[in-house]
């Protein structure tokens, strides 16, 4: 199985989450490509079983570049993959970027294979994490397990 993790990150949080998620998926024998949205085009999203989009929240919205990428992926391609989303934002920041991104994907007629992973940032400094808190680590592990389970379950059903 192959997974693509595409993220948008201002302060480095989503990059850190994306890399941790990539590590978790790799431990589950998934081949992973992890890259910022600035390095990914629509044509790069071919041949993956799982695609995960990660975004920050800015004024209750997702990264515009990430949203445009999601909107430009041909629908038949999206429907062949297990799709997940994660995002960071301030506590109580709802709707947030992750909601905006999930609505974009679901509005195209695709389903997410698991609930979006939401991670709260400490205000006001938003300093990048030196390391994950235990709760954040467990959240990433659980999200990775949900993604793999969804792909495995659909493969068994086919």
Backbone as a ProteinNet text record, in pm:
[ID]
protein_1_A
[PRIMARY]
XXXXXXXXXXXXXXXXXXXXXXXXXXXXXXXXXXXXXXXXXXXXXXXXXXXXXXXXXXXXXXXXXXXXXXXXXXXXXXXXXXXXXXXXXXXXXXXXXXXXXXXXXXXXXXXXXXXXXXXXXXXXXXXXXXXXXXXXXXXXXXXXXXXXXXXXXXXXXX
[TERTIARY]
83	0	87.6	30.9	103.1	14.6	77.7	5.8	78.1	-0.9	50.5	-5.3	83.5	42.8	84.3	-14.1	8.2	-34.9	53.2	20.4	55.6	-13	17.8	52.5	163	209.9	273.4	227.8	287.4	398.3	368.7	462.3	536.3	509	577	497.3	382	303.2	253.1	193.2	139.8	249.7	365.5	480	517.7	521.8	555.2	451.1	323.9	217.4	226.7	247.4	257	371.1	484.7	599.3	573.5	508.6	474.7	374.7	277.5	180	248.8	341.9	418.6	494.6	555.2	627.3	532.7	416.1	317.1	271.3	243.7	200.5	312.6	435	549.8	568.1	542.1	551.8	446.9	341.7	235.4	256.2	378.3	420.9	353.7	328.1	275	392	403.4	503.4	445.2	520.1	465.1	548.7	478.2	537.4	471.9	553.7	505.8	565.2	479.1	530.6	440.1	499.3	417.5	337.4	224.5	136.3	206.6	303.8	375.9	455.3	479	556	470.2	339.8	250.8	157.6	143.6	47.8	-56.7	-161.5	-267.7	-213.1	-119.9	-65.5	19.5	63.7	140.5	52.3	-76.5	-168.2	-225.4	-137.6	-175.3	-109	-184.9	-127.6	-121.1	-194	-194	-322.8	-310.2	-427.4	-487.9	-401.4	-442.4	-388.6	-471.2	-423.3	-475.3	-384.6	-419.2	-380.7	-473.4	-449.9	-446.1	-344.1	-331.3	-322.4	-400.1	-405.6	-402.9	-363.1	-375.3	-513.3	-544.7	-667.7	-630.4	-686.4	-668.2	-805.2	-852	-984.8	-1090.2	-1085.1	-1179.5	-1171.9	-1065.8	-1054.3	-924.4	-924.1	-806.3	-712.2	-594.7	-500	-565.9	-559.7	-617.6	-550.6	-420	-346.4	-386.7	-404.7	-444.4	-587.8	-672.7	-811.7	-819.2	-742.6	-741.4	-691.4	-592	-543.2	-654.7	-723.9	-833.8	-943.2	-970.2	-1074.2	-1030.6	-899.6	-851.3	-825.8	-826.3	-803.3	-926.8	-910.1	-1026.2	-1103.1	-1234.5	-1320.9	-1299.2	-1282.3	-1263.1	-1133.9	-1034	-909.1	-930.3	-999.6	-1026.9	-1105.7	-1200.8	-1288.2	-1216	-1098.1	-1019.9	-932.6	-927.4	-837.7	-915.1	-853.4	-903.9	-854.4	-944.9	-910.2	-924.7	-822	-825.3	-780.8	-823.3	-780.2	-742	-644.3	-610.6	-584.8	-592.6	-568	-539.9	-475.7	-443.8	-519.6	-543	-611.4	-611.7	-667.8	-678.1	-793	-786.7	-898.1	-1029	-1131.8	-1262.4	-1273.4	-1175.3	-1171.9	-1256.3	-1387.9	-1476.4	-1576.3	-1604.9	-1538	-1393.6	-1313.7	-1172	-1130.6	-1000.7	-948.2	-979.6	-972.9	-1001.1	-1146.9	-1237.9	-1379.7	-1398.9	-1329	-1335	-1285.2	-1175.5	-1117.8	-1208.1	-1260.9	-1352.6	-1476.7	-1530.4	-1648.3	-1617.3	-1497.7	-1455.9	-1456.9	-1398.8	-1390.2	-1528.4	-1603.1	-1736.9	-1830.8	-1811.2	-1891.1	-1869.4	-1757.7	-1728.3	-1786	-1851.6	-1912.8	-1823.9	-1717.5	-1626.7	-1644.4	-1619.9	-1629.6	-1490.9	-1479.9	-1357.9	-1366.5	-1253.7	-1255.8	-1253	-1224	-1227.8	-1258.8	-1292.1	-1317.7	-1190.5	-1205.8	-1086.5	-1009.2	-877.9	-794.2	-773.8	-814.8	-803.8	-701.3	-608.2	-506.8	-509.2	-515.4	-522.8	-384.4	-365.7	-240	-254.4	-145.9	-144.9	-127.2	-219.5	-206.8	-134.1	-73.7	-74.6	50.1	150.2	278.1	288	211.4	211.5	350.9	437.7	572.7	565.7	650.6	652.3	680.9	623.8	642.9	784.8	847.9	978.9	958.1	847.5	808.3	658.1	599.3	455.8	423.1	310.6	254.1	202.7	188.1	142.7	5.1	-86.6	-219.9	-212.5	-124.7	-108.9	-52.2	44.8	103.4	-4.5	-87.3	-194.1	-295.4	-323.4	-416.2	-362.6	-235	-172.2	-171.9	-139.3	-138.4	-276.9	-378.7	-516.4	-563	-528.3	-564.4	-498.5	-371.9	-300.7	-367.5	-402.6	-468.8	-603.3	-678.8	-808.2	-790.8	-689.8	-664.6	-631.9	-542.5	-501.5	-619.4	-694.9	-811.8	-912.8	-934.6	-1030.3	-985.9	-857.6	-806.7	-810	-770	-769.6	-911.3	-1006.3	-1145.9	-1205.2	-1176.8	-1231.6	-1165.1	-1038.4	-968.9	-1026.3	-1059.5	-1115.9	-1256.5	-1331.2	-1467.7	-1472.6	-1364.9	-1364	-1343.3
-118.3	0	124.8	231.4	357.6	471.8	564.7	680.3	808	912.7	1046.6	1138.2	1209.8	1309.4	1445.2	1531.9	1666.3	1763.8	1857	1947.6	2092.2	2182.1	2325.1	2363	2433.4	2464.9	2603.1	2685.6	2818.4	2817	2759.3	2762.8	2631.3	2530.8	2403.2	2294.1	2326.7	2226.3	2116.2	2155.3	2053.5	1971.5	2030.9	1953.9	1847.1	1885.2	1791	1679.1	1714.4	1614.6	1522.3	1581.1	1501	1400.4	1443.6	1352.2	1242.4	1277.7	1176.2	1076.2	1125.7	1037.8	947.7	1002.7	923.3	811.7	843.3	741.6	631.9	671.7	573.4	481.7	539.9	458.2	366.6	415.7	333.7	214.7	235.2	123.9	17.3	55.7	-37.8	-90.4	-79.7	-129.9	-59.3	69.2	151.9	233.4	240.1	326.5	467.6	563.8	697.9	804.9	895.9	1018.9	1130.9	1217.9	1327.4	1456.5	1552.8	1673	1793.1	1912.5	2033.6	2053.2	2118.2	2139.8	2215.5	2296.7	2372.6	2283	2158.5	2066.1	1960.4	1968.3	1866.1	1927.8	1857.6	1898.2	1789.3	1820.3	1722.8	1594.5	1607.8	1488.4	1402	1456.9	1377.9	1282.1	1303.3	1224.6	1109.3	1018.2	899.2	778.1	670.7	545.4	530	612.7	602.1	535.6	459.8	398.5	492.6	573.6	666.7	805	906.3	1044.8	1118.7	1191.9	1268	1413	1502.5	1645.1	1707.5	1788.8	1854.7	2004.8	2078	2223	2296	2418.8	2511	2574.7	2655.4	2732.8	2880.3	2949.9	3095.1	3156.3	3233.1	3295.3	3188.3	3078.3	2967	2891.9	2909.8	2844.2	2764.3	2672.7	2592.8	2673.5	2622	2679	2687.6	2804.6	2821.1	2732.6	2718.5	2636	2489.2	2442.3	2304	2281	2376.5	2365.4	2361.5	2447	2446.4	2312.3	2254.2	2122.6	2019.2	2017.5	1921.9	1939.1	2062.4	2090	2049.9	2044.4	2016	1867.7	1785.3	1641.6	1581.4	1511.9	1451	1361.3	1371.9	1300.4	1149.3	1093.8	948.7	905.8	992.3	961.7	965.9	1069.1	1082.2	962.9	917.6	808.4	675.2	664.8	540.2	532.9	642	648.6	663.8	616.6	644.2	785.9	873.6	1013.3	1046.3	1113	1161.1	1306.1	1377.4	1515.8	1538.1	1627.1	1670.1	1819	1879	2022.1	2072.9	2187.4	2253.5	2385.4	2427.8	2554	2586	2700.2	2741.4	2668	2651.7	2588.1	2662.4	2587.5	2646.3	2712	2693.5	2755.1	2671.6	2686	2607.8	2700.1	2685.5	2590.6	2630.8	2533.2	2558.1	2512.1	2519.8	2479.4	2335.2	2248.4	2106.5	2087.6	2167.7	2160	2208.8	2316.5	2371.6	2268.7	2204.3	2104.9	1981.6	1935.3	1820.5	1853.7	1974.9	2016	2021.6	2064.3	2069.7	1929.3	1834.3	1696.3	1631.6	1647.5	1588.2	1655.6	1784.1	1856	1805.7	1740.8	1681.5	1540.1	1493.7	1361.6	1249.9	1284.3	1183.8	1177.4	1060.3	1041.9	1032.8	1085.2	1066.7	929.3	860.6	725.8	725.3	840.2	851.2	995.4	1015.9	1153	1235.6	1363.3	1448.3	1452.8	1454.8	1467.7	1617.1	1661.7	1801.5	1814.9	1906.9	1930.3	2078.1	2104.3	2242	2297.1	2422	2491.7	2582.3	2597	2687.5	2830.1	2914.8	3056.8	3125.5	3237.4	3318.4	3300.8	3225.8	3227.8	3129.3	3021	2920.7	2869.5	2862.1	2811.3	2666.8	2630.1	2490.3	2395	2277.5	2177.9	2125.3	2124.1	2060	1908.3	1866.9	1726	1720.3	1608.7	1590.8	1561.7	1610.8	1567	1424.5	1350.3	1211.4	1202.6	1295.2	1293.9	1313.7	1401.9	1426.5	1303.6	1240.1	1116.8	1010	991.5	891.5	924.6	1051.8	1096.5	1060.2	1085.1	1051.7	899.8	824	678.1	624.5	677.3	633.7	669.2	788.5	832.6	742.3	710.1	620.5	482.9	432.5	301.7	304.6	412.5	424.9	424.8	495.9	500.8	361.8	292.2	158.4	61.8	68.7	-19.2	4	128.5	161	102.9	114.2	61.2	-91.2	-150.6	-296	-351.2	-287	-332.8	-324.5	-213.5	-199.7	-297.8	-329.1	-425.1	-566.1	-598.6	-729.8	-742.4	-631.3	-632.9	-643.7	-599.7	-600.2	-736
0	0	0	-58	-66	-14.7	57	110.5	72.7	50.5	26.2	133.5	199.6	299.3	244.6	223.5	171.5	279.7	313.9	423.4	389.4	459.4	456.1	599.2	616.5	751.6	755.7	847.7	865	969	1083.8	1196.4	1217.5	1133.4	1144.3	1212.7	1269	1340.4	1247.7	1135.9	1044.7	979.5	957.6	906.5	1009.4	1136.9	1243.7	1251.8	1243.4	1248	1126.2	1008.8	885.8	894.7	944.2	956.5	1058.9	1169.2	1270.1	1213.1	1137.8	1074.4	971.5	896.2	799.5	870.3	983.1	1060.9	1108.5	1156.7	1204.6	1091.8	975.8	862.4	815.3	813.7	772.6	866.7	995.4	1091.2	1062.5	992.2	954.6	811.6	763.3	631.8	514.5	529.5	421.9	366.3	235.6	171.4	170.3	224.9	244.2	174.5	108.4	57.4	136.9	193.3	276.9	221.3	181.6	117.2	141.7	141.9	152.2	23.3	36.3	-78.3	-190.1	-157.8	-260.7	-355.7	-318.4	-402.8	-472.5	-455.8	-510.6	-614.3	-725.9	-828.9	-842.5	-913.3	-936.4	-999	-1090	-1156.5	-1063.9	-950.8	-854.4	-774.8	-778.6	-695.3	-777	-810.8	-887.9	-821.8	-809.5	-761.3	-610.7	-537.9	-391.7	-343.8	-236.6	-173.6	-70.4	-9.2	95.6	59.6	76.9	67.3	190.2	253.4	373.2	348.6	379.2	366	504.9	531.1	660.6	642.9	722.5	706.6	838.8	831.6	943.5	936.3	1036.6	1034.9	1030.9	933.5	925	898.4	994.2	985.7	951.1	1021.5	1010.3	877.1	800.5	671.3	661	564.6	533.4	444.6	426.5	331.5	194.3	133	0.5	-102.2	-93.5	-188.7	-175.1	-51.8	-29.6	-77.2	-51.2	-96.2	-249.8	-315.9	-463.1	-517.1	-451.8	-492.7	-480.6	-368.2	-347.4	-452.6	-489.5	-589.2	-730.3	-754.9	-890	-917.5	-815	-834.7	-900.6	-1011.8	-1077	-979.5	-984.8	-892.1	-898.1	-1016.9	-1027	-956.9	-953.3	-884.3	-733.3	-687.4	-543	-491	-568	-522.4	-512.4	-570.3	-563.6	-439.2	-363.1	-247.9	-117.5	-10.7	123.7	157.7	197.8	221.3	369.5	421.1	558.8	563.7	667.9	685.9	831.9	850.9	985.9	981.8	1098.9	1102.8	1241.8	1244.1	1368.8	1376.4	1498.3	1521.7	1669.3	1700.3	1839.9	1908.2	2040.2	2111.4	2082.7	2052.4	2025.4	1888.8	1804.4	1671.7	1575.6	1588.2	1502.6	1437.7	1312.3	1226.6	1204.1	1172.1	1148.9	1011.1	985.2	855.7	822.5	922.4	899	857.3	913.9	874.6	731	696.6	561.6	459.5	491.1	400.9	388.7	501.3	499.5	417	432.6	355.4	206.4	171.7	31.4	-28.8	42.4	-7	-11.2	96.2	101.2	1.7	-22.9	-121.4	-262.8	-284.4	-415.7	-426.8	-320.4	-324.4	-275.3	-204.2	-148.9	2.1	55.7	200.5	261.9	382.4	460.2	525.3	534.5	590.9	742.9	802.2	947.9	984.1	1107.3	1153.3	1138.4	1104.2	1093.2	1225.3	1215.1	1333.6	1359.9	1478.4	1517.8	1629.1	1610.8	1712.5	1749.6	1878.9	1926.7	1956.6	1917.4	1942	2063	2135.3	2250.2	2201.2	2237.8	2202.5	2316.7	2299.6	2178.7	2093.5	2138.4	2067.1	1951	1953.6	1847.5	1813.2	1914.2	1888.7	1840.9	1745.8	1699.8	1816	1807.3	1912	1910.1	2025.7	2038	2039.2	2098.4	2100	2122.9	2088.4	2107	2252.5	2294.5	2421.7	2399.7	2505.9	2495.7	2429.4	2461.2	2400.4	2249.2	2205.5	2062	1994	2054.1	1998.7	1984.5	2087.4	2081.4	1971.4	1954.3	1851.4	1712.2	1688.3	1559.8	1538.6	1641.2	1630.8	1596.6	1663.2	1640.1	1498.4	1453.2	1319	1214	1231.9	1139.8	1137.5	1253.1	1260.8	1189	1205.1	1136.6	984.8	936.9	792.5	738	805.4	759.9	768	875.7	890	777.4	741.4	634.7	501.6	471.3	344.8	346.1	457.6	469.2	460	527.5	524.6	385.2	313.4	178.3	83.2	103	17.3	39.9	163.4	193.1	137	136	84.9	-67.6	-133.2	-281.5	-340.6
[MASK]
++++++++++++++++++++++++++++++++++++++++++++++++++++++++++++++++++++++++++++++++++++++++++++++++++++++++++++++++++++++++++++++++++++++++++++++++++++++++++++++

